[in-house]
Amino acid sequence: MPRAAQRRLHVLRRPKLRQSWSKYNLYNIWRQRDPKIGFTDHETFFQQKWRAKGLLRAYHGEHIKERDWERMFSRRLLSVANMNPRYMAENDGSEMAAGRGSGQDIVQRWKADKVDPKTITPYMNMAFAPMERRLDIAIFRALFASSARQARHFVVHGKVKVNGKVMPYPAYKLNPGDMFQVDPDAVLFATGQPKKKGGSNARQATKAPQDNAEAEPAAAEAEGAEAEAAEASEVPEQDPETTDKPEAPPADMKPTRQAIQKLTKQAKSILARDRDVSTSQKQNLRSFLKKAKPLLSRAGRPAATPTDILSELNSMVKDLNLSDASAEAAATPAAAAAPTESSTAVTRREPPRSIDDLNADELKALHRLINEEEENPADPAKPYHTPWKPRDYMSAFAFIPRYLEVNQNVCSAVYLRHPVARVGSAEVPTPFGYQVNQLAFNWYLRRR
């Protein structure tokens, strides 16, 4: 049977807003307009409530079954009144009990030309407030995951703790004062840029554009060191119970490997001189560097012989066809066979500058780079891109509700209290207006 098609969560033709940091979802939120439900007589009251419920359920917990949400639904709409602390300190509340005619009531301006409307408290925006108590939704609100589904994945796989204990249930309802913590590696994976296709960062560096000479394989020296360790561990020993002579030890390939490494460094230094090297010479040098890495790997094998490696190295050097003196010096077979002081200096390099020669601005820049490397090092073993960088389109969703206290340094947060409505605002994040929330609340408010 054909494999079932994967469900598309982000559709641009008939968009539904989701709890996700996807760029398609961000585009749908940007072009979202007021659905104008209830402004015409073309729909019945039932149809209006049905449409409003569908829009809100697609955003608030679309991964949760409808019957589970109906059990969570509460008729209570929590709210608070904004009280001025200075007013409360100066008055004891008796003036609020004064009746008419006492002179302390507020005089209405009945003859005023323009009366400012009072700011309402959006109670209906609290329709999905019980959903904010769920552990997976709270993790998404705390910016520890890029979507509610990913937060659920973290919980199910044991990467989340509540009050110090692993909590594998994403439907766990938080109580005021509960602290939840997410594995830092999971948070960095969720909020960081993904690793590019093709493997680790080290492999990506080798696939960088060839114009960058420093991006050429720096792992040649590491492979040489591994080959030396392998040789040291494979030295044959004399059997004390027999008189047979041990096998002849392998040939010493260390000078040959050193010669290949030096020629590689010389080729990269020549590539760095853009003014003195032509385009064809650059192509030849890049081809030489591309062939030098597998040759160095072959030189570390036990069956390798210096004669075969040197003959192939000489043919590679002859194919360079460089006309300058540095190429002639590098092309001598003696430089590869027995590297001497005369063959090491292929190009003249400027002497390295010491720290004492740097000025104040250069020292500050150096310290800044060192600190950045220590705080955010490159690690190819990580499942996300290193050095870590925030993922694209994250800033548009960087919002933390007031009922959460988040510490990004340790990837933990505290659920302070249940979300409430205030005069002019509600604490439940939602992209829809007051009337849509009101119709959805009335849908679930019906008696069955």
Short mmCIF file of C-alpha atoms in Angstrom, two decimals:
data_model
loop_
_atom_site.label_atom_id
_atom_site.label_comp_id
_atom_site.label_asym_id
_atom_site.label_seq_id
_atom_site.Cartn_x
_atom_site.Cartn_y
_atom_site.Cartn_z
CA MET A 1 0.00 0.00 0.00
CA PRO A 2 1.30 3.50 -0.68
CA ARG A 3 2.64 5.36 2.27
CA ALA A 4 0.21 7.84 3.78
CA ALA A 5 0.95 11.43 2.90
CA GLN A 6 2.38 13.51 5.69
CA ARG A 7 -0.03 15.99 7.16
CA ARG A 8 0.67 19.54 6.07
CA LEU A 9 0.39 21.90 9.00
CA HIS A 10 1.23 25.11 7.12
CA VAL A 11 -0.93 25.73 4.06
CA LEU A 12 -0.80 29.03 2.21
CA ARG A 13 -4.02 28.66 0.21
CA ARG A 14 -6.38 28.26 3.16
CA PRO A 15 -4.11 29.25 6.03
CA LYS A 16 -4.61 28.21 9.63
CA LEU A 17 -2.43 29.77 12.25
CA ARG A 18 -0.32 27.41 14.37
CA GLN A 19 1.83 27.53 17.47
CA SER A 20 5.04 27.26 15.47
CA TRP A 21 8.06 29.32 14.47
CA SER A 22 7.85 28.19 10.86
CA LYS A 23 8.43 30.86 8.26
CA TYR A 24 5.22 29.78 6.51
CA ASN A 25 3.27 30.22 9.74
CA LEU A 26 4.87 33.64 10.22
CA TYR A 27 3.76 34.60 6.71
CA ASN A 28 0.21 33.41 7.45
CA ILE A 29 0.15 35.46 10.66
CA TRP A 30 1.40 38.52 8.79
CA ARG A 31 -1.31 38.35 6.14
CA GLN A 32 -4.05 37.36 8.60
CA ARG A 33 -7.00 39.75 8.53
CA ASP A 34 -10.09 40.02 10.68
CA PRO A 35 -12.35 37.12 9.62
CA LYS A 36 -15.42 39.40 10.09
CA ILE A 37 -17.49 36.71 11.75
CA GLY A 38 -20.90 37.95 12.83
CA PHE A 39 -20.91 41.15 10.76
CA THR A 40 -23.41 39.89 8.17
CA ASP A 41 -26.67 37.94 8.16
CA HIS A 42 -25.41 35.25 5.76
CA GLU A 43 -24.46 32.89 8.58
CA THR A 44 -26.54 31.56 11.42
CA PHE A 45 -25.38 31.87 15.00
CA PHE A 46 -24.42 28.19 14.97
CA GLN A 47 -22.27 28.66 11.85
CA GLN A 48 -20.54 31.68 13.37
CA LYS A 49 -19.65 29.77 16.50
CA TRP A 50 -18.47 26.81 14.42
CA ARG A 51 -16.15 28.95 12.29
CA ALA A 52 -14.72 30.75 15.32
CA LYS A 53 -14.14 27.48 17.15
CA GLY A 54 -12.30 26.02 14.14
CA LEU A 55 -9.98 29.00 13.82
CA LEU A 56 -9.05 29.05 17.50
CA ARG A 57 -8.66 25.29 17.87
CA ALA A 58 -6.22 25.27 14.94
CA TYR A 59 -3.96 27.59 16.94
CA HIS A 60 -4.57 26.64 20.58
CA GLY A 61 -3.48 23.03 20.84
CA GLU A 62 -4.28 21.58 17.44
CA HIS A 63 -2.36 18.44 18.48
CA ILE A 64 -4.80 17.86 21.37
CA LYS A 65 -7.93 15.80 20.85
CA GLU A 66 -11.23 17.65 21.02
CA ARG A 67 -12.63 15.53 23.83
CA ASP A 68 -9.51 16.15 25.92
CA TRP A 69 -9.92 19.89 25.49
CA GLU A 70 -13.61 19.74 26.38
CA ARG A 71 -12.66 18.12 29.67
CA MET A 72 -10.17 20.92 30.30
CA PHE A 73 -12.61 23.70 29.42
CA SER A 74 -13.66 25.88 32.35
CA ARG A 75 -16.50 28.39 32.54
CA ARG A 76 -14.56 30.53 34.97
CA LEU A 77 -12.73 33.50 33.47
CA LEU A 78 -10.04 34.70 35.85
CA SER A 79 -9.44 38.44 36.04
CA VAL A 80 -7.94 41.04 38.35
CA ALA A 81 -8.58 44.73 38.97
CA ASN A 82 -5.75 47.20 38.60
CA MET A 83 -5.36 48.95 41.96
CA ASN A 84 -3.19 52.00 42.48
CA PRO A 85 -0.98 51.25 45.49
CA ARG A 86 -0.68 54.94 46.38
CA TYR A 87 -4.46 55.32 46.40
CA MET A 88 -4.83 52.21 48.53
CA ALA A 89 -2.30 53.60 51.03
CA GLU A 90 -4.04 56.95 51.32
CA ASN A 91 -7.63 55.66 51.59
CA ASP A 92 -9.24 52.94 53.65
CA GLY A 93 -12.10 52.20 51.23
CA SER A 94 -14.83 54.05 53.09
CA GLU A 95 -15.22 56.58 50.29
CA MET A 96 -16.30 53.78 47.96
CA ALA A 97 -19.31 53.12 50.23
CA ALA A 98 -20.53 56.73 50.21
CA GLY A 99 -24.06 57.03 48.82
CA ARG A 100 -25.59 59.55 46.47
CA GLY A 101 -25.79 63.11 47.66
CA SER A 102 -22.67 62.87 49.82
CA GLY A 103 -20.69 64.88 47.30
CA GLN A 104 -18.09 62.15 46.90
CA ASP A 105 -19.56 60.39 43.90
CA ILE A 106 -18.28 61.03 40.38
CA VAL A 107 -20.28 63.67 38.53
CA GLN A 108 -21.31 62.54 35.07
CA ARG A 109 -20.67 64.95 32.19
CA TRP A 110 -24.00 64.59 30.47
CA LYS A 111 -23.61 67.73 28.33
CA ALA A 112 -20.10 66.95 27.10
CA ASP A 113 -19.64 66.97 23.33
CA LYS A 114 -17.41 63.87 23.36
CA VAL A 115 -17.34 61.17 25.98
CA ASP A 116 -14.37 58.82 25.95
CA PRO A 117 -15.44 55.17 25.97
CA LYS A 118 -14.31 53.11 28.91
CA THR A 119 -11.63 50.53 28.35
CA ILE A 120 -13.18 47.09 28.65
CA THR A 121 -11.67 44.00 30.23
CA PRO A 122 -11.35 41.33 27.48
CA TYR A 123 -12.79 38.41 29.44
CA MET A 124 -13.59 36.43 26.30
CA ASN A 125 -9.90 36.29 25.33
CA MET A 126 -9.47 33.96 28.31
CA ALA A 127 -11.48 31.18 26.68
CA PHE A 128 -8.40 28.98 26.18
CA ALA A 129 -6.69 29.92 29.44
CA PRO A 130 -6.82 26.30 30.77
CA MET A 131 -4.69 25.25 27.80
CA GLU A 132 -1.81 27.39 29.07
CA ARG A 133 -1.47 25.10 32.09
CA ARG A 134 -0.35 22.17 29.94
CA LEU A 135 3.34 21.36 30.23
CA ASP A 136 4.03 21.27 26.49
CA ILE A 137 2.28 24.62 25.88
CA ALA A 138 4.20 26.21 28.78
CA ILE A 139 7.51 24.98 27.31
CA PHE A 140 6.61 26.59 23.99
CA ARG A 141 5.61 29.85 25.70
CA ALA A 142 8.94 29.91 27.57
CA LEU A 143 10.84 29.83 24.20
CA PHE A 144 12.34 26.40 24.94
CA ALA A 145 10.87 24.85 21.77
CA SER A 146 10.05 26.08 18.30
CA SER A 147 6.54 24.61 18.30
CA ALA A 148 4.06 23.00 20.64
CA ARG A 149 4.55 19.67 18.89
CA GLN A 150 8.30 19.83 19.42
CA ALA A 151 7.74 20.64 23.10
CA ARG A 152 5.54 17.55 23.35
CA HIS A 153 8.34 15.53 21.74
CA PHE A 154 10.80 16.74 24.39
CA VAL A 155 8.43 15.77 27.20
CA VAL A 156 7.70 12.30 25.85
CA HIS A 157 11.41 11.54 25.42
CA GLY A 158 12.28 12.46 29.00
CA LYS A 159 14.06 15.76 28.40
CA VAL A 160 11.84 17.76 30.78
CA LYS A 161 11.76 17.79 34.56
CA VAL A 162 9.05 19.23 36.79
CA ASN A 163 10.12 20.06 40.33
CA GLY A 164 13.28 17.99 39.88
CA LYS A 165 11.60 14.82 38.55
CA VAL A 166 11.31 13.65 34.96
CA MET A 167 7.79 14.24 33.68
CA PRO A 168 6.94 12.16 30.58
CA TYR A 169 3.34 13.40 30.29
CA PRO A 170 2.83 16.48 28.05
CA ALA A 171 -0.75 16.87 29.36
CA TYR A 172 0.47 17.48 32.91
CA LYS A 173 -1.23 20.58 34.27
CA LEU A 174 1.07 22.97 36.05
CA ASN A 175 0.13 24.46 39.40
CA PRO A 176 1.28 27.88 40.63
CA GLY A 177 4.86 27.55 41.86
CA ASP A 178 5.83 24.54 39.74
CA MET A 179 9.28 24.76 38.15
CA PHE A 180 10.03 22.92 34.90
CA GLN A 181 13.43 22.51 33.29
CA VAL A 182 14.37 21.38 29.78
CA ASP A 183 17.62 19.75 28.71
CA PRO A 184 19.91 22.58 27.50
CA ASP A 185 21.06 20.60 24.46
CA ALA A 186 17.42 20.13 23.43
CA VAL A 187 16.76 23.86 23.82
CA LEU A 188 19.85 24.76 21.78
CA PHE A 189 18.75 22.29 19.11
CA ALA A 190 15.22 23.73 19.03
CA THR A 191 16.15 27.42 19.02
CA GLY A 192 19.43 27.27 17.07
CA GLN A 193 20.11 27.15 13.38
CA PRO A 194 19.97 23.62 11.94
CA LYS A 195 23.10 21.92 10.73
CA LYS A 196 23.50 22.06 6.99
CA LYS A 197 23.09 18.97 4.90
CA GLY A 198 26.23 16.94 4.40
CA GLY A 199 27.23 16.02 7.95
CA SER A 200 29.19 17.76 10.64
CA ASN A 201 30.67 21.24 10.61
CA ALA A 202 34.10 19.81 9.93
CA ARG A 203 32.85 18.22 6.72
CA GLN A 204 31.17 21.45 5.76
CA ALA A 205 34.44 23.31 6.15
CA THR A 206 36.10 20.98 3.63
CA LYS A 207 33.26 21.66 1.16
CA ALA A 208 33.64 25.45 1.39
CA PRO A 209 34.55 27.45 -1.73
CA GLN A 210 38.03 26.68 -2.93
CA ASP A 211 39.03 30.34 -3.07
CA ASN A 212 39.50 30.30 0.69
CA ALA A 213 42.92 28.77 1.22
CA GLU A 214 42.45 28.41 4.95
CA ALA A 215 39.32 26.30 4.43
CA GLU A 216 41.36 23.49 2.91
CA PRO A 217 41.63 20.25 4.93
CA ALA A 218 43.28 21.00 8.24
CA ALA A 219 42.72 17.41 9.31
CA ALA A 220 45.79 16.21 7.42
CA GLU A 221 48.04 16.65 10.44
CA ALA A 222 45.50 14.88 12.66
CA GLU A 223 45.41 11.92 10.28
CA GLY A 224 49.17 11.80 10.36
CA ALA A 225 49.18 11.70 14.14
CA GLU A 226 46.61 8.89 14.13
CA ALA A 227 48.74 6.96 11.68
CA GLU A 228 51.78 7.36 13.94
CA ALA A 229 49.81 6.05 16.91
CA ALA A 230 48.63 3.10 14.84
CA GLU A 231 52.21 2.32 13.84
CA ALA A 232 53.40 2.48 17.43
CA SER A 233 50.70 0.03 18.54
CA GLU A 234 51.47 -2.46 15.74
CA VAL A 235 55.20 -2.99 16.41
CA PRO A 236 55.82 -6.79 16.42
CA GLU A 237 57.25 -8.41 19.54
CA GLN A 238 59.45 -11.50 19.92
CA ASP A 239 57.59 -14.65 21.00
CA PRO A 240 59.47 -16.01 24.07
CA GLU A 241 58.41 -19.65 23.37
CA THR A 242 59.80 -19.79 19.85
CA THR A 243 63.02 -18.94 18.10
CA ASP A 244 61.33 -17.59 14.99
CA LYS A 245 62.39 -14.15 14.05
CA PRO A 246 59.68 -11.51 14.02
CA GLU A 247 58.53 -9.99 10.83
CA ALA A 248 60.45 -7.04 9.51
CA PRO A 249 59.12 -3.77 10.94
CA PRO A 250 57.34 -1.47 8.50
CA ALA A 251 59.24 1.31 6.84
CA ASP A 252 59.46 4.64 8.60
CA MET A 253 56.98 6.87 6.80
CA LYS A 254 57.31 9.81 9.15
CA PRO A 255 59.69 11.84 6.92
CA THR A 256 57.42 11.24 3.93
CA ARG A 257 54.33 12.40 5.77
CA GLN A 258 56.18 15.47 7.02
CA ALA A 259 57.20 16.28 3.47
CA ILE A 260 53.59 16.05 2.26
CA GLN A 261 52.41 18.27 5.10
CA LYS A 262 55.08 20.88 4.39
CA LEU A 263 54.29 20.94 0.69
CA THR A 264 50.61 21.37 1.55
CA LYS A 265 51.38 24.34 3.78
CA GLN A 266 53.58 25.85 1.08
CA ALA A 267 50.84 25.49 -1.52
CA LYS A 268 48.33 27.21 0.75
CA SER A 269 50.75 30.05 1.43
CA ILE A 270 51.24 30.53 -2.31
CA LEU A 271 47.47 30.63 -2.78
CA ALA A 272 47.26 33.38 -0.20
CA ARG A 273 49.34 35.66 -2.44
CA ASP A 274 46.63 36.73 -4.87
CA ARG A 275 48.82 39.28 -6.66
CA ASP A 276 51.70 36.95 -7.49
CA VAL A 277 49.73 33.89 -8.61
CA SER A 278 47.73 33.64 -11.82
CA THR A 279 44.39 31.94 -12.25
CA SER A 280 45.79 28.81 -13.90
CA GLN A 281 48.39 28.47 -11.17
CA LYS A 282 45.67 28.71 -8.53
CA GLN A 283 43.75 25.92 -10.23
CA ASN A 284 46.85 23.72 -10.27
CA LEU A 285 47.54 24.40 -6.61
CA ARG A 286 43.95 23.58 -5.64
CA SER A 287 44.16 20.33 -7.58
CA PHE A 288 47.40 19.51 -5.75
CA LEU A 289 45.79 20.18 -2.36
CA LYS A 290 42.84 18.00 -3.31
CA LYS A 291 45.13 15.07 -4.15
CA ALA A 292 47.47 15.58 -1.18
CA LYS A 293 44.91 14.63 1.46
CA PRO A 294 44.25 11.03 0.25
CA LEU A 295 47.98 10.62 -0.39
CA LEU A 296 48.72 11.56 3.20
CA SER A 297 46.12 9.07 4.36
CA ARG A 298 47.72 6.33 2.27
CA ALA A 299 51.13 7.16 3.72
CA GLY A 300 49.84 6.18 7.18
CA ARG A 301 48.89 2.64 6.17
CA PRO A 302 51.14 -0.29 7.15
CA ALA A 303 51.53 -1.52 3.55
CA ALA A 304 52.77 1.85 2.26
CA THR A 305 56.36 2.22 1.06
CA PRO A 306 58.32 5.47 0.78
CA THR A 307 59.23 4.74 -2.84
CA ASP A 308 55.65 4.54 -4.09
CA ILE A 309 54.50 7.57 -2.11
CA LEU A 310 57.48 9.69 -3.23
CA SER A 311 57.08 8.76 -6.88
CA GLU A 312 53.41 9.78 -6.81
CA LEU A 313 54.26 12.95 -4.92
CA ASN A 314 56.92 13.89 -7.52
CA SER A 315 54.42 13.41 -10.34
CA MET A 316 51.92 15.61 -8.54
CA VAL A 317 54.51 18.35 -8.04
CA LYS A 318 55.55 18.20 -11.70
CA ASP A 319 51.91 18.67 -12.77
CA LEU A 320 51.80 22.04 -11.01
CA ASN A 321 53.62 23.79 -13.90
CA LEU A 322 54.49 26.86 -11.85
CA SER A 323 56.95 29.21 -13.47
CA ASP A 324 58.14 31.08 -10.40
CA ALA A 325 61.14 30.24 -8.28
CA SER A 326 59.07 28.99 -5.41
CA ALA A 327 57.52 26.32 -7.61
CA GLU A 328 60.96 25.20 -8.84
CA ALA A 329 62.13 24.87 -5.29
CA ALA A 330 59.06 22.85 -4.39
CA ALA A 331 59.36 20.66 -7.46
CA THR A 332 62.71 19.12 -6.51
CA PRO A 333 62.25 15.45 -5.53
CA ALA A 334 64.89 15.86 -2.84
CA ALA A 335 62.57 18.25 -1.00
CA ALA A 336 59.99 15.48 -0.70
CA ALA A 337 62.44 12.66 0.00
CA ALA A 338 64.53 14.37 2.69
CA PRO A 339 63.16 17.73 3.75
CA THR A 340 65.90 20.13 4.71
CA GLU A 341 66.05 23.73 5.80
CA SER A 342 66.43 24.92 2.22
CA SER A 343 63.24 23.16 1.09
CA THR A 344 61.09 24.38 3.95
CA ALA A 345 61.15 28.04 2.92
CA VAL A 346 59.19 27.97 -0.33
CA THR A 347 57.65 31.37 0.17
CA ARG A 348 58.72 34.28 2.25
CA ARG A 349 56.28 35.01 5.00
CA GLU A 350 56.09 38.03 7.14
CA PRO A 351 57.23 37.38 10.71
CA PRO A 352 54.26 36.88 13.07
CA ARG A 353 53.38 39.85 15.20
CA SER A 354 53.63 39.50 18.95
CA ILE A 355 51.01 40.66 21.43
CA ASP A 356 53.24 43.55 22.45
CA ASP A 357 53.01 44.98 18.91
CA LEU A 358 49.19 45.22 18.97
CA ASN A 359 47.47 48.49 19.73
CA ALA A 360 44.58 48.98 22.15
CA ASP A 361 41.81 48.39 19.57
CA GLU A 362 43.43 45.22 18.29
CA LEU A 363 43.84 43.92 21.83
CA LYS A 364 40.16 44.53 22.58
CA ALA A 365 39.16 42.73 19.40
CA LEU A 366 41.48 39.83 20.26
CA HIS A 367 40.00 39.50 23.76
CA ARG A 368 36.50 39.64 22.35
CA LEU A 369 37.22 36.85 19.87
CA ILE A 370 38.80 34.70 22.57
CA ASN A 371 35.80 35.17 24.86
CA GLU A 372 33.37 34.33 22.08
CA GLU A 373 35.30 31.17 21.27
CA GLU A 374 35.29 30.09 24.91
CA GLU A 375 31.58 30.82 25.43
CA ASN A 376 30.35 29.50 22.08
CA PRO A 377 32.86 26.96 20.70
CA ALA A 378 32.49 24.94 17.53
CA ASP A 379 31.60 21.31 18.22
CA PRO A 380 30.93 19.05 15.18
CA ALA A 381 29.40 16.40 17.46
CA LYS A 382 26.40 18.59 18.29
CA PRO A 383 23.16 17.99 16.34
CA TYR A 384 22.82 21.73 15.68
CA HIS A 385 25.05 24.26 13.95
CA THR A 386 28.06 25.38 15.96
CA PRO A 387 29.06 28.05 16.87
CA TRP A 388 25.47 28.42 18.01
CA LYS A 389 23.32 31.05 16.37
CA PRO A 390 19.59 31.69 16.85
CA ARG A 391 17.41 30.24 14.15
CA ASP A 392 15.84 32.40 11.48
CA TYR A 393 12.52 34.17 12.13
CA MET A 394 12.87 33.61 15.89
CA SER A 395 12.68 37.28 16.84
CA ALA A 396 9.07 37.58 15.66
CA PHE A 397 8.00 34.99 18.27
CA ALA A 398 10.25 36.16 21.12
CA PHE A 399 7.54 36.87 23.65
CA ILE A 400 7.15 35.46 27.19
CA PRO A 401 3.83 35.84 29.06
CA ARG A 402 3.73 37.51 32.46
CA TYR A 403 2.63 34.38 34.26
CA LEU A 404 6.00 32.68 33.52
CA GLU A 405 9.36 33.52 35.07
CA VAL A 406 12.05 32.21 32.72
CA ASN A 407 15.79 31.80 33.24
CA GLN A 408 17.41 31.20 29.85
CA ASN A 409 20.84 30.47 31.37
CA VAL A 410 19.72 27.20 32.97
CA CYS A 411 16.74 26.54 30.64
CA SER A 412 14.22 26.51 33.48
CA ALA A 413 11.02 28.42 34.22
CA VAL A 414 8.50 28.80 37.01
CA TYR A 415 4.74 28.79 36.47
CA LEU A 416 3.89 31.71 38.75
CA ARG A 417 0.08 31.75 38.51
CA HIS A 418 -2.81 31.17 36.18
CA PRO A 419 -3.25 33.72 33.37
CA VAL A 420 -5.74 36.48 34.12
CA ALA A 421 -7.53 39.29 32.29
CA ARG A 422 -6.89 42.93 33.14
CA VAL A 423 -8.42 46.19 32.06
CA GLY A 424 -7.51 46.48 28.40
CA SER A 425 -5.50 43.28 28.04
CA ALA A 426 -5.54 39.53 28.58
CA GLU A 427 -2.53 37.30 29.30
CA VAL A 428 -3.42 34.44 26.94
CA PRO A 429 -1.43 34.98 23.70
CA THR A 430 -3.77 34.69 20.73
CA PRO A 431 -3.72 36.16 17.19
CA PHE A 432 -7.53 36.54 17.07
CA GLY A 433 -9.76 39.33 18.28
CA TYR A 434 -12.35 39.66 20.99
CA GLN A 435 -15.43 38.67 18.97
CA VAL A 436 -13.88 35.48 17.59
CA ASN A 437 -12.91 34.39 21.10
CA GLN A 438 -16.40 35.26 22.34
CA LEU A 439 -18.08 33.08 19.74
CA ALA A 440 -15.71 30.16 20.46
CA PHE A 441 -16.32 30.48 24.19
CA ASN A 442 -20.06 30.37 23.59
CA TRP A 443 -19.65 27.22 21.52
CA TYR A 444 -18.09 25.35 24.43
CA LEU A 445 -20.39 27.02 26.93
CA ARG A 446 -23.47 25.25 25.61
CA ARG A 447 -25.09 22.62 27.80
CA ARG A 448 -25.13 19.04 26.55
#
